[in-house]
């Protein structure tokens, strides 16, 4: 008689508990290496051990929850997601895939399947100016000494925040300077369960998304420099208003997304102006601009068009424009073969599903880019809301996808070497 660790109740209870590890305020705010992230990390370690699993940290705080018999270096079927959140995000983004993986690893260990749960330390880029650092580290692609001096909004260095987490038991010892994070396990296949974060599944009454592509994104920070002048005495035709130029670029960004059409999207995610007073024409402004597409050529075209249009607006307004390209991610196909197999299984189990692309970025991109056969499974999101306190997926929907993943992983365990 195998113990069933994965139940609708256990999934819901552990998600509720994980959601308590957050900064005060609406929604969930759990930023990499902060006190709430550390408390969640230590809680997960305890939960895993209580389920008979070992909890192994790597050098930057990624966590593997696995059969104690699995030794470092083993090849495993990796299932998991990320522990960090955006600021005032929802209770399910990352958390669902993390808790589902914990329970799947506990349950499938009892059935002898080489399934290990991973929990990446950081995916969102919500504290330090870099994203997917967890999974890059987990895959041996990140050299900690190279990002040590990245700072958060309070000026805290990445290396210092990591060291504080390490001292609490949330990371293994640092590798020598210049060396990458040592891998703990090698993934023969990889699966991530995640909420869709969009409206597609709910709008078509489907309960499962079989994801075979993840959209790429390009991000640009724009700095505009005009002339700060007296707001009361400077005639309208004598102004070089940095914020007015920025506002026009924001609308041009939105227009580009609309013009491109789905699955292309374009967003101005942040705007600031200086000195930010009623009586001063803004002399400086900054924007955070992002474009996304599932097709690489379309993504490049969107970025080029956005840059051209921003430069034209700034030039016409006599405002200087500096564009600083930030780290992006390539549009990433996942395993078509694994998606085909999952589709056939869902059809066989009469689960209403849809094969689809992901507009959101995920840890799974890095596995697929590393050559690991990778797949994602989505659950519906109520009204498509995510990265917001109102993010919600019904407990039953979370359970259906996790129970399906259990069957899929058992089938994978039979076919991987
Ligand atoms: O930005 C994204 O798509 C992901 O939620 N980090
Ligand atoms: Mn997210
Ligand atoms: Mn996520």
XYZ file of C-alpha atoms and ligand atoms in Angstrom:
425
model
C 0.000 0.000 0.000
C 1.773 3.200 -1.099
C 1.380 6.296 1.047
C -0.370 9.093 -0.740
C 1.503 12.273 0.103
C -0.096 14.142 -2.790
C -3.701 14.930 -1.925
C -5.937 17.916 -2.601
C -5.772 18.672 1.131
C -1.986 18.377 1.528
C -1.455 20.574 -1.550
C -3.809 23.261 -0.217
C -2.524 23.152 3.352
C 1.133 23.501 2.350
C 0.345 26.280 -0.122
C -1.476 28.142 2.652
C 1.537 27.694 4.929
C 4.033 28.792 2.268
C 1.971 31.936 1.607
C 2.532 33.067 5.217
C 6.229 33.600 4.506
C 5.882 37.107 3.138
C 6.601 40.719 3.945
C 3.575 42.545 5.418
C 1.100 44.065 2.977
C -1.226 42.828 0.258
C -0.364 39.602 -1.540
C 2.962 37.794 -1.190
C 6.336 39.530 -1.172
C 9.155 37.014 -0.722
C 12.338 38.338 -2.291
C 15.425 36.212 -2.701
C 17.520 35.923 0.486
C 15.261 38.243 2.519
C 14.048 37.105 5.954
C 10.763 35.742 4.596
C 12.546 33.828 1.841
C 14.922 32.323 4.446
C 12.048 31.347 6.741
C 10.256 29.693 3.799
C 13.471 27.910 2.780
C 14.040 26.486 6.272
C 10.360 25.491 6.501
C 10.599 23.614 3.193
C 13.692 21.794 4.435
C 11.792 20.706 7.558
C 8.726 19.668 5.557
C 10.859 17.590 3.179
C 12.630 15.803 6.014
C 9.298 15.105 7.692
C 8.239 13.376 4.456
C 11.382 11.203 4.464
C 13.280 13.259 1.898
C 16.720 14.798 2.148
C 17.027 18.569 1.641
C 20.231 19.594 -0.127
C 21.164 23.249 -0.694
C 23.535 24.353 -3.408
C 25.953 27.282 -3.151
C 23.408 29.995 -4.029
C 20.437 28.639 -2.108
C 18.727 26.429 -4.650
C 17.164 23.496 -2.866
C 16.866 19.849 -3.909
C 14.316 17.710 -2.027
C 15.109 14.100 -2.826
C 15.390 10.467 -1.843
C 18.278 10.333 0.645
C 19.645 7.404 -1.360
C 20.246 9.728 -4.331
C 23.861 10.905 -4.164
C 25.134 14.199 -5.652
C 25.878 13.699 -9.341
C 22.949 11.323 -9.873
C 20.722 11.720 -12.939
C 17.179 12.538 -11.874
C 13.855 13.544 -13.314
C 13.714 17.112 -12.007
C 10.377 18.675 -11.088
C 10.040 22.048 -9.406
C 9.723 25.812 -9.599
C 10.905 28.990 -7.824
C 10.657 30.189 -4.211
C 10.833 33.930 -4.752
C 7.910 36.176 -5.687
C 7.385 39.559 -7.246
C 6.550 42.431 -4.899
C 2.905 42.145 -3.762
C 2.461 39.097 -5.970
C 0.145 36.143 -5.650
C 0.167 32.969 -3.525
C 0.601 30.534 -6.404
C 3.301 31.844 -8.791
C 6.271 29.552 -8.171
C 4.768 28.315 -4.915
C 2.383 25.888 -6.618
C 5.138 24.195 -8.624
C 7.324 24.073 -5.516
C 4.764 22.425 -3.242
C 3.536 20.071 -5.961
C 7.149 18.995 -6.573
C 7.754 18.381 -2.866
C 4.711 16.116 -2.624
C 5.417 14.385 -5.946
C 9.011 13.645 -4.927
C 7.836 12.170 -1.609
C 5.145 10.090 -3.273
C 7.184 8.836 -6.228
C 10.195 7.976 -4.071
C 7.992 5.353 -2.452
C 7.426 3.970 -5.947
C 11.124 3.880 -6.757
C 10.984 6.647 -9.386
C 14.181 8.781 -9.618
C 12.227 12.028 -9.227
C 13.867 14.900 -7.349
C 12.168 18.192 -6.508
C 14.055 21.421 -7.174
C 13.270 24.815 -5.679
C 15.164 27.608 -7.389
C 16.237 30.476 -5.163
C 15.331 33.232 -7.612
C 13.444 33.510 -10.902
C 11.612 36.832 -10.868
C 14.404 39.393 -10.880
C 12.324 41.220 -8.251
C 15.171 42.126 -5.870
C 18.441 42.194 -7.818
C 18.783 43.324 -11.471
C 19.053 39.799 -12.874
C 16.529 37.012 -13.409
C 16.642 33.199 -13.585
C 19.801 33.241 -11.464
C 18.549 30.222 -9.499
C 18.159 27.873 -12.401
C 21.341 29.137 -14.089
C 23.161 28.233 -10.876
C 21.412 24.887 -10.609
C 22.603 24.070 -14.137
C 26.199 25.058 -13.330
C 25.974 28.155 -15.554
C 26.375 30.869 -12.909
C 29.652 32.098 -11.412
C 28.703 33.733 -8.072
C 31.808 35.929 -7.960
C 30.673 37.535 -11.243
C 27.369 38.812 -9.836
C 28.575 39.485 -6.284
C 28.339 43.275 -6.604
C 24.842 43.519 -8.083
C 22.842 45.675 -5.672
C 19.184 45.825 -4.704
C 17.160 49.026 -4.352
C 18.599 49.517 -0.857
C 22.179 49.118 -2.051
C 22.614 45.649 -0.532
C 25.141 43.531 -2.478
C 23.952 40.177 -3.838
C 26.953 38.418 -2.254
C 26.198 39.900 1.181
C 22.521 38.960 1.019
C 23.497 35.421 -0.039
C 26.056 35.147 2.764
C 23.448 36.178 5.353
C 21.140 33.455 4.008
C 24.027 30.966 4.064
C 24.637 31.687 7.731
C 20.996 30.772 8.422
C 21.444 27.391 6.702
C 19.908 28.334 3.335
C 22.932 27.852 1.078
C 25.993 25.638 0.861
C 29.549 26.968 0.981
C 30.607 29.329 -1.802
C 32.731 27.840 -4.612
C 36.218 29.306 -5.190
C 36.213 32.749 -6.909
C 35.674 32.346 -10.631
C 34.116 28.890 -10.293
C 30.496 28.144 -11.183
C 27.934 26.864 -8.699
C 28.630 23.111 -8.421
C 25.725 21.057 -9.782
C 24.005 18.773 -7.258
C 22.017 16.606 -9.681
C 21.781 16.307 -13.452
C 18.312 16.396 -14.991
C 17.512 13.650 -17.498
C 14.128 15.327 -17.980
C 12.473 18.322 -16.353
C 8.899 19.305 -15.524
C 7.477 22.498 -14.020
C 3.907 22.866 -12.819
C 2.753 26.487 -12.851
C -0.385 28.581 -12.901
C -1.057 29.936 -16.406
C -1.099 33.554 -15.234
C -3.313 34.364 -18.224
C -6.960 33.920 -19.306
C -6.717 31.178 -21.944
C -7.492 27.972 -20.020
C -10.305 29.455 -17.950
C -11.901 31.083 -21.018
C -12.081 27.732 -22.814
C -12.990 25.616 -19.787
C -9.750 23.634 -19.990
C -8.134 22.248 -16.830
C -4.621 21.613 -18.105
C -2.184 23.521 -20.279
C 0.485 21.458 -22.079
C 3.161 24.082 -22.735
C 5.485 23.540 -25.703
C 6.947 27.047 -26.110
C 7.927 29.874 -23.785
C 7.979 33.462 -25.035
C 11.261 35.302 -25.023
C 11.657 38.867 -23.798
C 13.918 41.882 -24.317
C 14.161 44.640 -21.706
C 15.504 48.177 -22.115
C 15.984 50.901 -19.499
C 15.479 54.330 -21.095
C 16.919 57.515 -19.599
C 15.668 60.817 -20.978
C 17.394 64.134 -20.349
C 15.621 67.409 -21.141
C 15.774 70.766 -19.348
C 14.432 71.433 -15.870
C 12.738 74.843 -16.032
C 10.226 76.933 -14.052
C 6.765 75.447 -14.744
C 5.102 78.849 -14.456
C 7.293 80.954 -16.648
C 8.561 78.626 -19.377
C 6.411 78.890 -22.527
C 5.119 75.578 -23.913
C 7.110 75.971 -27.140
C 10.353 76.527 -25.194
C 10.347 73.294 -23.241
C 12.402 70.103 -23.385
C 10.130 68.152 -21.081
C 11.692 64.745 -20.334
C 8.500 63.329 -18.799
C 6.301 64.384 -21.717
C 8.747 62.626 -24.065
C 8.695 59.569 -21.814
C 4.899 59.577 -21.821
C 4.856 59.561 -25.612
C 7.298 56.632 -25.604
C 5.051 54.764 -23.154
C 2.112 55.145 -25.540
C 4.317 54.156 -28.499
C 5.280 50.995 -26.592
C 1.642 50.104 -26.008
C 0.839 50.827 -29.678
C 3.649 48.480 -30.779
C 2.180 45.622 -28.759
C -1.297 46.242 -30.183
C 0.065 46.561 -33.733
C 2.137 43.348 -33.414
C -0.804 41.354 -32.120
C -0.766 38.186 -29.987
C 1.461 36.510 -28.924
C 3.487 39.733 -29.117
C 3.138 42.076 -26.140
C 4.907 45.289 -25.145
C 4.951 46.976 -21.749
C 6.299 50.089 -20.096
C 6.562 48.649 -16.615
C 7.964 51.641 -14.790
C 8.361 55.402 -15.132
C 10.022 58.024 -12.985
C 10.727 61.734 -13.366
C 12.955 64.290 -11.671
C 12.779 66.445 -9.729
C 9.112 65.424 -9.412
C 7.684 68.787 -8.276
C 4.575 70.686 -9.376
C 6.515 73.764 -10.317
C 9.444 72.276 -12.276
C 9.302 71.053 -15.878
C 10.901 67.576 -15.560
C 14.495 67.650 -16.712
C 14.981 63.893 -16.440
C 12.873 60.759 -16.745
C 13.420 56.992 -16.818
C 11.388 54.123 -18.256
C 11.472 50.316 -17.980
C 10.445 48.906 -21.380
C 9.832 45.284 -22.315
C 8.726 43.375 -25.426
C 7.856 39.650 -25.643
C 7.158 37.166 -28.405
C 7.263 33.391 -28.866
C 9.047 33.802 -32.227
C 12.701 34.873 -32.194
C 12.595 36.951 -35.402
C 9.412 38.742 -34.329
C 10.958 39.478 -30.931
C 14.004 41.074 -32.578
C 11.782 43.124 -34.884
C 9.751 44.380 -31.931
C 12.889 45.470 -30.072
C 14.314 47.235 -33.150
C 11.015 49.033 -33.846
C 10.652 50.143 -30.231
C 14.170 51.595 -30.209
C 13.626 53.398 -33.553
C 10.348 54.954 -32.406
C 11.724 56.001 -29.026
C 14.708 57.687 -30.676
C 12.442 59.515 -33.152
C 10.211 60.830 -30.342
C 13.164 62.020 -28.269
C 14.820 63.686 -31.257
C 11.639 65.539 -32.293
C 11.280 66.829 -28.736
C 14.946 67.806 -28.365
C 15.375 65.398 -25.454
C 18.497 63.226 -25.099
C 17.782 59.477 -24.914
C 20.057 56.786 -23.515
C 18.947 53.172 -23.943
C 20.537 50.492 -21.768
C 19.695 46.957 -22.934
C 19.060 44.653 -19.937
C 19.339 40.865 -19.752
C 16.689 39.198 -21.897
C 15.653 35.646 -22.624
C 15.348 33.889 -25.985
C 12.004 32.502 -27.135
C 12.387 28.861 -26.095
C 10.747 25.753 -27.597
C 10.208 22.926 -25.080
C 10.172 19.221 -25.903
C 7.590 18.537 -28.623
C 7.912 14.796 -27.941
C 7.131 15.210 -24.229
C 4.260 17.550 -25.124
C 2.860 14.998 -27.567
C 3.054 12.296 -24.886
C 1.363 14.546 -22.317
C -1.382 15.489 -24.776
C -2.100 11.822 -25.512
C -2.197 11.014 -21.796
C -4.550 13.933 -21.049
C -6.850 12.880 -23.861
C -6.754 9.299 -22.557
C -7.695 10.555 -19.088
C -10.455 12.784 -20.545
C -8.910 15.876 -18.964
C -9.927 18.981 -20.949
C -6.554 20.388 -21.993
C -4.972 22.813 -24.429
C -1.535 22.743 -25.989
C -0.210 26.240 -25.712
C 2.650 28.691 -25.420
C 3.598 30.537 -22.257
C 3.671 34.334 -22.386
C 5.422 34.325 -19.010
C 9.053 33.372 -18.579
C 9.937 30.380 -16.385
C 12.860 28.388 -14.975
C 12.022 25.721 -17.555
C 13.486 27.946 -20.309
C 16.967 27.420 -18.908
C 16.599 23.638 -18.753
C 15.393 23.511 -22.364
C 18.176 25.869 -23.490
C 20.618 23.514 -21.712
C 19.377 20.622 -23.862
C 17.266 18.939 -21.170
C 13.970 17.518 -22.511
C 11.596 19.867 -20.681
C 7.870 20.414 -20.304
C 5.472 22.664 -18.403
C 1.955 21.983 -17.223
C -0.381 24.896 -16.532
C -3.473 25.217 -14.386
C -6.172 27.825 -15.061
C -5.845 31.259 -13.431
C -9.029 32.982 -12.328
C -9.671 35.870 -14.737
C -6.059 35.439 -15.867
C -4.867 37.516 -12.906
C -1.273 37.078 -11.719
C 1.604 39.091 -10.240
C -1.186 40.510 -8.065
C -2.718 39.667 -4.668
C -5.919 38.507 -6.400
C -4.053 35.651 -8.136
C -6.211 32.534 -7.627
C -6.529 28.976 -8.862
C -9.148 26.617 -7.438
C -7.785 23.868 -5.165
C -9.396 21.242 -7.358
C -7.679 22.594 -10.479
C -4.325 22.571 -8.682
C -4.969 18.985 -7.692
C -6.021 17.791 -11.184
C -2.747 19.000 -12.747
C -0.619 17.592 -9.911
C -2.360 14.205 -10.087
C -1.841 14.218 -13.859
C 1.835 15.075 -13.319
C 2.148 12.061 -11.007
C 0.996 9.740 -13.794
C 3.205 11.508 -16.340
C 6.281 11.242 -14.104
C 5.644 7.543 -13.496
C 5.508 7.033 -17.271
C 8.731 9.050 -17.653
C 10.422 6.991 -14.922
C 9.733 3.855 -16.944
C 11.251 5.318 -20.099
C 14.325 7.278 -18.923
C 17.668 5.548 -18.552
O 8.494 37.817 -16.059
C 8.030 36.689 -16.143
O 7.470 36.326 -17.162
C 8.124 35.729 -14.989
O 6.971 35.843 -14.210
N 9.276 35.992 -14.168
Mn 6.237 35.436 -11.909
Mn 6.683 31.967 -11.927
